[in-house]
Amino acid sequence: MPTMGSGRGQADFNDKTRRLLAQRAAFRCSNPRCGALTIGPGIGSEDVTDTGTAAHIFAAAERGPRGPGGLSDAERSHISNGIWLCASCGRLVDANSGDAFSGSLLRSWKDLHEHRTRLEQGGQSQPFGWVQTLEVVSHYILMPGMLRLSRLNLLFGMNNSGKTKLLHLLRSLSSPHLLMDFPVDLSCAITWFDPELRKALVDVRGRWLEYRVDDRRVALPPRPYRVLSFGPEAYKERFFPLKSPSIQGIAKFLGVDRWTARTVIVNMPALLPDVMSEVAFYGDDVKVSYREGVIGGKELGQVAVWFYALAVFAELQARAEPTILVLDEPFVFLHPAAQRHVLELFESATWTFQVILAEHSLTAYERRHHGWSATVLVPEGERQSRISQEDADLESIGGG
Ligand SMILES: [Zn+2]
């Protein structure tokens, strides 16, 4: 990791990077509330008017808006640190040292815009959806604050930091029983795009629960998205002892019936064309044929197959409804090489679901410049935690 404040220069984008950012954004501003077209005919018959700007998520210069974010010059001039904006949004996000627009917010805008553009270009009838924020208004462990989600999200917190509680809130929006089995007073708000920006509020007071959508009281909970959630119990049971995959095993791991598991398995080669050539069934056993050089070693192959199943399961579900795949402590039992392999799997731009990886250690922190947004739960006082996406907090717990 680079150290702060030493030997950094100006990290501007080159012409190729600027052009790629514009093209990937379809020449539209990536601010979800703007979306302005940034290219059009100029005055002369051969002129083009270009009003877009390749803005930096973390600053090109040491003292620029949002600071260098712990990234090296090469990382800050890389396309992963750029976002395409119209001229006025470009000025807006850099005003007052960029204080009102964090790196994680801009990352989320970029992911959202590219995701939407990809669906539009593909002419897919897939429902567009994207969870933007989870705001804690009041809670017995979590201090008021905002979790801002991109497509790829890392959530760090030690034991008892409220990490599991935060994920529980995310799951609870559409499931009153999750909140009322052990009711505690809390209030949270969730915003999502469908594709318009929507907002839902959940309030629990004693044994009384209220939902509001776009400021109107509703009787039944909204379900703007589906959360597929997996925790340590699932991995422990599956990974050790290492077993060859079976229909029954994958069904149990995913928490679905064997016919659904079979659908997931059958779709694996088509959705992972660079990884798998085919799958075959021998009774209940599943034999996966990997592409040459994809998996280093038999052991990694046997662990990785469970993550391939998770990704394909989430992607199939994302065809029907916006889907968030939540993995709580997925790396506890994994070798570092396997961890990297799993992160790279989710980094593929072909997936349309959102991912949250919750970890208590910082092994995955360096992945930030590969497109992961990082959030940390910072202990405050006796029993409270603060949600933070500030770079200072991330670096103070071991990143930089
Ligand atoms: Zn704009």
PDB file of N, CA, C and O in Angstrom, residues 227-272:
ATOM      1  N   VAL A 227     -32.883 -10.005  -1.112  1.00  0.00           N
ATOM      2  CA  VAL A 227     -31.563 -10.228  -0.525  1.00  0.00           C
ATOM      3  C   VAL A 227     -31.332 -11.731  -0.431  1.00  0.00           C
ATOM      4  O   VAL A 227     -32.129 -12.452   0.156  1.00  0.00           O
ATOM      5  N   LEU A 228     -30.251 -12.200  -1.052  1.00  0.00           N
ATOM      6  CA  LEU A 228     -29.820 -13.593  -0.889  1.00  0.00           C
ATOM      7  C   LEU A 228     -28.650 -13.560   0.077  1.00  0.00           C
ATOM      8  O   LEU A 228     -27.613 -12.977  -0.225  1.00  0.00           O
ATOM      9  N   SER A 229     -28.846 -14.150   1.238  1.00  0.00           N
ATOM     10  CA  SER A 229     -27.885 -13.948   2.316  1.00  0.00           C
ATOM     11  C   SER A 229     -27.257 -15.265   2.763  1.00  0.00           C
ATOM     12  O   SER A 229     -27.956 -16.260   2.958  1.00  0.00           O
ATOM     13  N   PHE A 230     -25.922 -15.253   2.931  1.00  0.00           N
ATOM     14  CA  PHE A 230     -25.204 -16.459   3.342  1.00  0.00           C
ATOM     15  C   PHE A 230     -24.208 -16.123   4.436  1.00  0.00           C
ATOM     16  O   PHE A 230     -23.508 -15.122   4.352  1.00  0.00           O
ATOM     17  N   GLY A 231     -24.163 -16.968   5.457  1.00  0.00           N
ATOM     18  CA  GLY A 231     -23.283 -16.715   6.596  1.00  0.00           C
ATOM     19  C   GLY A 231     -22.321 -17.865   6.837  1.00  0.00           C
ATOM     20  O   GLY A 231     -22.327 -18.864   6.106  1.00  0.00           O
ATOM     21  N   PRO A 232     -21.488 -17.723   7.876  1.00  0.00           N
ATOM     22  CA  PRO A 232     -20.421 -18.682   8.139  1.00  0.00           C
ATOM     23  C   PRO A 232     -20.900 -20.135   8.273  1.00  0.00           C
ATOM     24  O   PRO A 232     -20.192 -21.045   7.839  1.00  0.00           O
ATOM     25  N   GLU A 233     -22.094 -20.337   8.816  1.00  0.00           N
ATOM     26  CA  GLU A 233     -22.574 -21.717   8.984  1.00  0.00           C
ATOM     27  C   GLU A 233     -22.582 -22.437   7.640  1.00  0.00           C
ATOM     28  O   GLU A 233     -22.137 -23.578   7.522  1.00  0.00           O
ATOM     29  N   ALA A 234     -23.087 -21.722   6.616  1.00  0.00           N
ATOM     30  CA  ALA A 234     -23.210 -22.330   5.291  1.00  0.00           C
ATOM     31  C   ALA A 234     -21.848 -22.749   4.745  1.00  0.00           C
ATOM     32  O   ALA A 234     -21.674 -23.853   4.249  1.00  0.00           O
ATOM     33  N   TYR A 235     -20.850 -21.866   4.886  1.00  0.00           N
ATOM     34  CA  TYR A 235     -19.549 -22.195   4.287  1.00  0.00           C
ATOM     35  C   TYR A 235     -18.870 -23.320   5.055  1.00  0.00           C
ATOM     36  O   TYR A 235     -18.253 -24.199   4.476  1.00  0.00           O
ATOM     37  N   LYS A 236     -18.965 -23.254   6.361  1.00  0.00           N
ATOM     38  CA  LYS A 236     -18.252 -24.225   7.183  1.00  0.00           C
ATOM     39  C   LYS A 236     -18.701 -25.635   6.826  1.00  0.00           C
ATOM     40  O   LYS A 236     -17.894 -26.523   6.572  1.00  0.00           O
ATOM     41  N   GLU A 237     -19.999 -25.786   6.766  1.00  0.00           N
ATOM     42  CA  GLU A 237     -20.550 -27.102   6.504  1.00  0.00           C
ATOM     43  C   GLU A 237     -20.182 -27.603   5.108  1.00  0.00           C
ATOM     44  O   GLU A 237     -19.945 -28.782   4.899  1.00  0.00           O
ATOM     45  N   ARG A 238     -20.104 -26.668   4.161  1.00  0.00           N
ATOM     46  CA  ARG A 238     -19.848 -27.065   2.777  1.00  0.00           C
ATOM     47  C   ARG A 238     -18.369 -27.286   2.488  1.00  0.00           C
ATOM     48  O   ARG A 238     -17.991 -28.182   1.750  1.00  0.00           O
ATOM     49  N   PHE A 239     -17.528 -26.412   3.049  1.00  0.00           N
ATOM     50  CA  PHE A 239     -16.127 -26.439   2.629  1.00  0.00           C
ATOM     51  C   PHE A 239     -15.343 -27.572   3.280  1.00  0.00           C
ATOM     52  O   PHE A 239     -14.375 -28.058   2.728  1.00  0.00           O
ATOM     53  N   PHE A 240     -15.726 -27.939   4.497  1.00  0.00           N
ATOM     54  CA  PHE A 240     -14.924 -28.931   5.199  1.00  0.00           C
ATOM     55  C   PHE A 240     -15.773 -30.087   5.680  1.00  0.00           C
ATOM     56  O   PHE A 240     -16.766 -29.851   6.363  1.00  0.00           O
ATOM     57  N   PRO A 241     -15.438 -31.323   5.396  1.00  0.00           N
ATOM     58  CA  PRO A 241     -14.331 -31.668   4.519  1.00  0.00           C
ATOM     59  C   PRO A 241     -14.677 -31.327   3.071  1.00  0.00           C
ATOM     60  O   PRO A 241     -15.832 -31.258   2.709  1.00  0.00           O
ATOM     61  N   LEU A 242     -13.649 -31.085   2.273  1.00  0.00           N
ATOM     62  CA  LEU A 242     -13.889 -30.740   0.875  1.00  0.00           C
ATOM     63  C   LEU A 242     -14.601 -31.900   0.184  1.00  0.00           C
ATOM     64  O   LEU A 242     -14.113 -33.012   0.165  1.00  0.00           O
ATOM     65  N   LYS A 243     -15.751 -31.589  -0.339  1.00  0.00           N
ATOM     66  CA  LYS A 243     -16.525 -32.627  -1.015  1.00  0.00           C
ATOM     67  C   LYS A 243     -16.703 -32.234  -2.480  1.00  0.00           C
ATOM     68  O   LYS A 243     -16.730 -31.057  -2.805  1.00  0.00           O
ATOM     69  N   SER A 244     -16.867 -33.225  -3.309  1.00  0.00           N
ATOM     70  CA  SER A 244     -17.221 -32.920  -4.690  1.00  0.00           C
ATOM     71  C   SER A 244     -18.661 -32.435  -4.700  1.00  0.00           C
ATOM     72  O   SER A 244     -19.472 -32.879  -3.899  1.00  0.00           O
ATOM     73  N   PRO A 245     -18.966 -31.497  -5.593  1.00  0.00           N
ATOM     74  CA  PRO A 245     -20.327 -30.960  -5.590  1.00  0.00           C
ATOM     75  C   PRO A 245     -21.356 -31.999  -6.001  1.00  0.00           C
ATOM     76  O   PRO A 245     -21.093 -32.874  -6.830  1.00  0.00           O
ATOM     77  N   SER A 246     -22.522 -31.898  -5.383  1.00  0.00           N
ATOM     78  CA  SER A 246     -23.646 -32.744  -5.749  1.00  0.00           C
ATOM     79  C   SER A 246     -24.883 -31.857  -5.832  1.00  0.00           C
ATOM     80  O   SER A 246     -24.879 -30.734  -5.310  1.00  0.00           O
ATOM     81  N   ILE A 247     -25.916 -32.350  -6.470  1.00  0.00           N
ATOM     82  CA  ILE A 247     -27.143 -31.551  -6.566  1.00  0.00           C
ATOM     83  C   ILE A 247     -27.682 -31.283  -5.159  1.00  0.00           C
ATOM     84  O   ILE A 247     -28.022 -30.154  -4.809  1.00  0.00           O
ATOM     85  N   GLN A 248     -27.692 -32.337  -4.354  1.00  0.00           N
ATOM     86  CA  GLN A 248     -28.213 -32.214  -2.993  1.00  0.00           C
ATOM     87  C   GLN A 248     -27.376 -31.211  -2.176  1.00  0.00           C
ATOM     88  O   GLN A 248     -27.914 -30.391  -1.437  1.00  0.00           O
ATOM     89  N   GLY A 249     -26.042 -31.294  -2.328  1.00  0.00           N
ATOM     90  CA  GLY A 249     -25.146 -30.409  -1.584  1.00  0.00           C
ATOM     91  C   GLY A 249     -25.344 -28.952  -1.959  1.00  0.00           C
ATOM     92  O   GLY A 249     -25.403 -28.074  -1.095  1.00  0.00           O
ATOM     93  N   ILE A 250     -25.459 -28.676  -3.258  1.00  0.00           N
ATOM     94  CA  ILE A 250     -25.642 -27.295  -3.712  1.00  0.00           C
ATOM     95  C   ILE A 250     -27.029 -26.791  -3.301  1.00  0.00           C
ATOM     96  O   ILE A 250     -27.182 -25.635  -2.897  1.00  0.00           O
ATOM     97  N   ALA A 251     -28.032 -27.666  -3.339  1.00  0.00           N
ATOM     98  CA  ALA A 251     -29.381 -27.282  -2.896  1.00  0.00           C
ATOM     99  C   ALA A 251     -29.352 -26.858  -1.430  1.00  0.00           C
ATOM    100  O   ALA A 251     -29.909 -25.820  -1.050  1.00  0.00           O
ATOM    101  N   LYS A 252     -28.656 -27.635  -0.622  1.00  0.00           N
ATOM    102  CA  LYS A 252     -28.592 -27.330   0.807  1.00  0.00           C
ATOM    103  C   LYS A 252     -27.822 -26.027   1.045  1.00  0.00           C
ATOM    104  O   LYS A 252     -28.226 -25.179   1.842  1.00  0.00           O
ATOM    105  N   PHE A 253     -26.730 -25.881   0.339  1.00  0.00           N
ATOM    106  CA  PHE A 253     -25.909 -24.682   0.467  1.00  0.00           C
ATOM    107  C   PHE A 253     -26.695 -23.419   0.101  1.00  0.00           C
ATOM    108  O   PHE A 253     -26.646 -22.406   0.790  1.00  0.00           O
ATOM    109  N   LEU A 254     -27.451 -23.484  -1.006  1.00  0.00           N
ATOM    110  CA  LEU A 254     -28.206 -22.312  -1.467  1.00  0.00           C
ATOM    111  C   LEU A 254     -29.519 -22.142  -0.714  1.00  0.00           C
ATOM    112  O   LEU A 254     -30.183 -21.109  -0.831  1.00  0.00           O
ATOM    113  N   GLY A 255     -29.927 -23.173   0.010  1.00  0.00           N
ATOM    114  CA  GLY A 255     -31.207 -23.107   0.724  1.00  0.00           C
ATOM    115  C   GLY A 255     -32.401 -23.196  -0.209  1.00  0.00           C
ATOM    116  O   GLY A 255     -33.407 -22.511  -0.013  1.00  0.00           O
ATOM    117  N   VAL A 256     -32.259 -24.017  -1.256  1.00  0.00           N
ATOM    118  CA  VAL A 256     -33.340 -24.163  -2.244  1.00  0.00           C
ATOM    119  C   VAL A 256     -33.618 -25.652  -2.454  1.00  0.00           C
ATOM    120  O   VAL A 256     -32.883 -26.511  -1.957  1.00  0.00           O
ATOM    121  N   ASP A 257     -34.692 -25.964  -3.189  1.00  0.00           N
ATOM    122  CA  ASP A 257     -34.981 -27.367  -3.480  1.00  0.00           C
ATOM    123  C   ASP A 257     -34.034 -27.879  -4.568  1.00  0.00           C
ATOM    124  O   ASP A 257     -33.336 -27.106  -5.218  1.00  0.00           O
ATOM    125  N   ARG A 258     -34.027 -29.205  -4.775  1.00  0.00           N
ATOM    126  CA  ARG A 258     -33.036 -29.772  -5.691  1.00  0.00           C
ATOM    127  C   ARG A 258     -33.291 -29.398  -7.149  1.00  0.00           C
ATOM    128  O   ARG A 258     -32.373 -29.354  -7.958  1.00  0.00           O
ATOM    129  N   TRP A 259     -34.549 -29.058  -7.480  1.00  0.00           N
ATOM    130  CA  TRP A 259     -34.832 -28.686  -8.872  1.00  0.00           C
ATOM    131  C   TRP A 259     -34.273 -27.297  -9.160  1.00  0.00           C
ATOM    132  O   TRP A 259     -33.745 -27.041 -10.226  1.00  0.00           O
ATOM    133  N   THR A 260     -34.396 -26.424  -8.195  1.00  0.00           N
ATOM    134  CA  THR A 260     -33.805 -25.088  -8.347  1.00  0.00           C
ATOM    135  C   THR A 260     -32.286 -25.207  -8.414  1.00  0.00           C
ATOM    136  O   THR A 260     -31.638 -24.558  -9.241  1.00  0.00           O
ATOM    137  N   ALA A 261     -31.722 -26.050  -7.556  1.00  0.00           N
ATOM    138  CA  ALA A 261     -30.269 -26.253  -7.561  1.00  0.00           C
ATOM    139  C   ALA A 261     -29.818 -26.756  -8.928  1.00  0.00           C
ATOM    140  O   ALA A 261     -28.808 -26.316  -9.477  1.00  0.00           O
ATOM    141  N   ARG A 262     -30.595 -27.657  -9.495  1.00  0.00           N
ATOM    142  CA  ARG A 262     -30.242 -28.209 -10.808  1.00  0.00           C
ATOM    143  C   ARG A 262     -30.270 -27.120 -11.882  1.00  0.00           C
ATOM    144  O   ARG A 262     -29.399 -27.072 -12.753  1.00  0.00           O
ATOM    145  N   THR A 263     -31.255 -26.228 -11.796  1.00  0.00           N
ATOM    146  CA  THR A 263     -31.332 -25.097 -12.732  1.00  0.00           C
ATOM    147  C   THR A 263     -30.070 -24.238 -12.628  1.00  0.00           C
ATOM    148  O   THR A 263     -29.494 -23.823 -13.641  1.00  0.00           O
ATOM    149  N   VAL A 264     -29.647 -23.982 -11.393  1.00  0.00           N
ATOM    150  CA  VAL A 264     -28.436 -23.182 -11.179  1.00  0.00           C
ATOM    151  C   VAL A 264     -27.227 -23.879 -11.811  1.00  0.00           C
ATOM    152  O   VAL A 264     -26.462 -23.267 -12.564  1.00  0.00           O
ATOM    153  N   ILE A 265     -27.099 -25.173 -11.557  1.00  0.00           N
ATOM    154  CA  ILE A 265     -25.934 -25.924 -12.050  1.00  0.00           C
ATOM    155  C   ILE A 265     -25.921 -25.958 -13.590  1.00  0.00           C
ATOM    156  O   ILE A 265     -24.897 -25.701 -14.216  1.00  0.00           O
ATOM    157  N   VAL A 266     -27.075 -26.232 -14.158  1.00  0.00           N
ATOM    158  CA  VAL A 266     -27.173 -26.337 -15.617  1.00  0.00           C
ATOM    159  C   VAL A 266     -26.786 -25.012 -16.284  1.00  0.00           C
ATOM    160  O   VAL A 266     -26.212 -24.984 -17.369  1.00  0.00           O
ATOM    161  N   ASN A 267     -27.093 -23.881 -15.623  1.00  0.00           N
ATOM    162  CA  ASN A 267     -26.802 -22.562 -16.197  1.00  0.00           C
ATOM    163  C   ASN A 267     -25.373 -22.083 -15.968  1.00  0.00           C
ATOM    164  O   ASN A 267     -24.987 -21.018 -16.469  1.00  0.00           O
ATOM    165  N   MET A 268     -24.604 -22.824 -15.195  1.00  0.00           N
ATOM    166  CA  MET A 268     -23.253 -22.356 -14.866  1.00  0.00           C
ATOM    167  C   MET A 268     -22.352 -22.148 -16.090  1.00  0.00           C
ATOM    168  O   MET A 268     -21.749 -21.077 -16.232  1.00  0.00           O
ATOM    169  N   PRO A 269     -22.228 -23.109 -16.998  1.00  0.00           N
ATOM    170  CA  PRO A 269     -21.320 -22.886 -18.142  1.00  0.00           C
ATOM    171  C   PRO A 269     -21.719 -21.675 -18.991  1.00  0.00           C
ATOM    172  O   PRO A 269     -20.858 -20.916 -19.437  1.00  0.00           O
ATOM    173  N   ALA A 270     -23.036 -21.444 -19.178  1.00  0.00           N
ATOM    174  CA  ALA A 270     -23.466 -20.313 -20.005  1.00  0.00           C
ATOM    175  C   ALA A 270     -23.169 -18.978 -19.335  1.00  0.00           C
ATOM    176  O   ALA A 270     -22.828 -17.999 -20.001  1.00  0.00           O
ATOM    177  N   LEU A 271     -23.291 -18.925 -18.014  1.00  0.00           N
ATOM    178  CA  LEU A 271     -23.067 -17.659 -17.315  1.00  0.00           C
ATOM    179  C   LEU A 271     -21.606 -17.479 -16.890  1.00  0.00           C
ATOM    180  O   LEU A 271     -21.215 -16.404 -16.465  1.00  0.00           O
ATOM    181  N   LEU A 272     -20.815 -18.544 -16.975  1.00  0.00           N
ATOM    182  CA  LEU A 272     -19.387 -18.468 -16.639  1.00  0.00           C
ATOM    183  C   LEU A 272     -18.577 -19.034 -17.803  1.00  0.00           C
ATOM    184  O   LEU A 272     -17.781 -19.958 -17.630  1.00  0.00           O
TER     185      LEU A 272
END
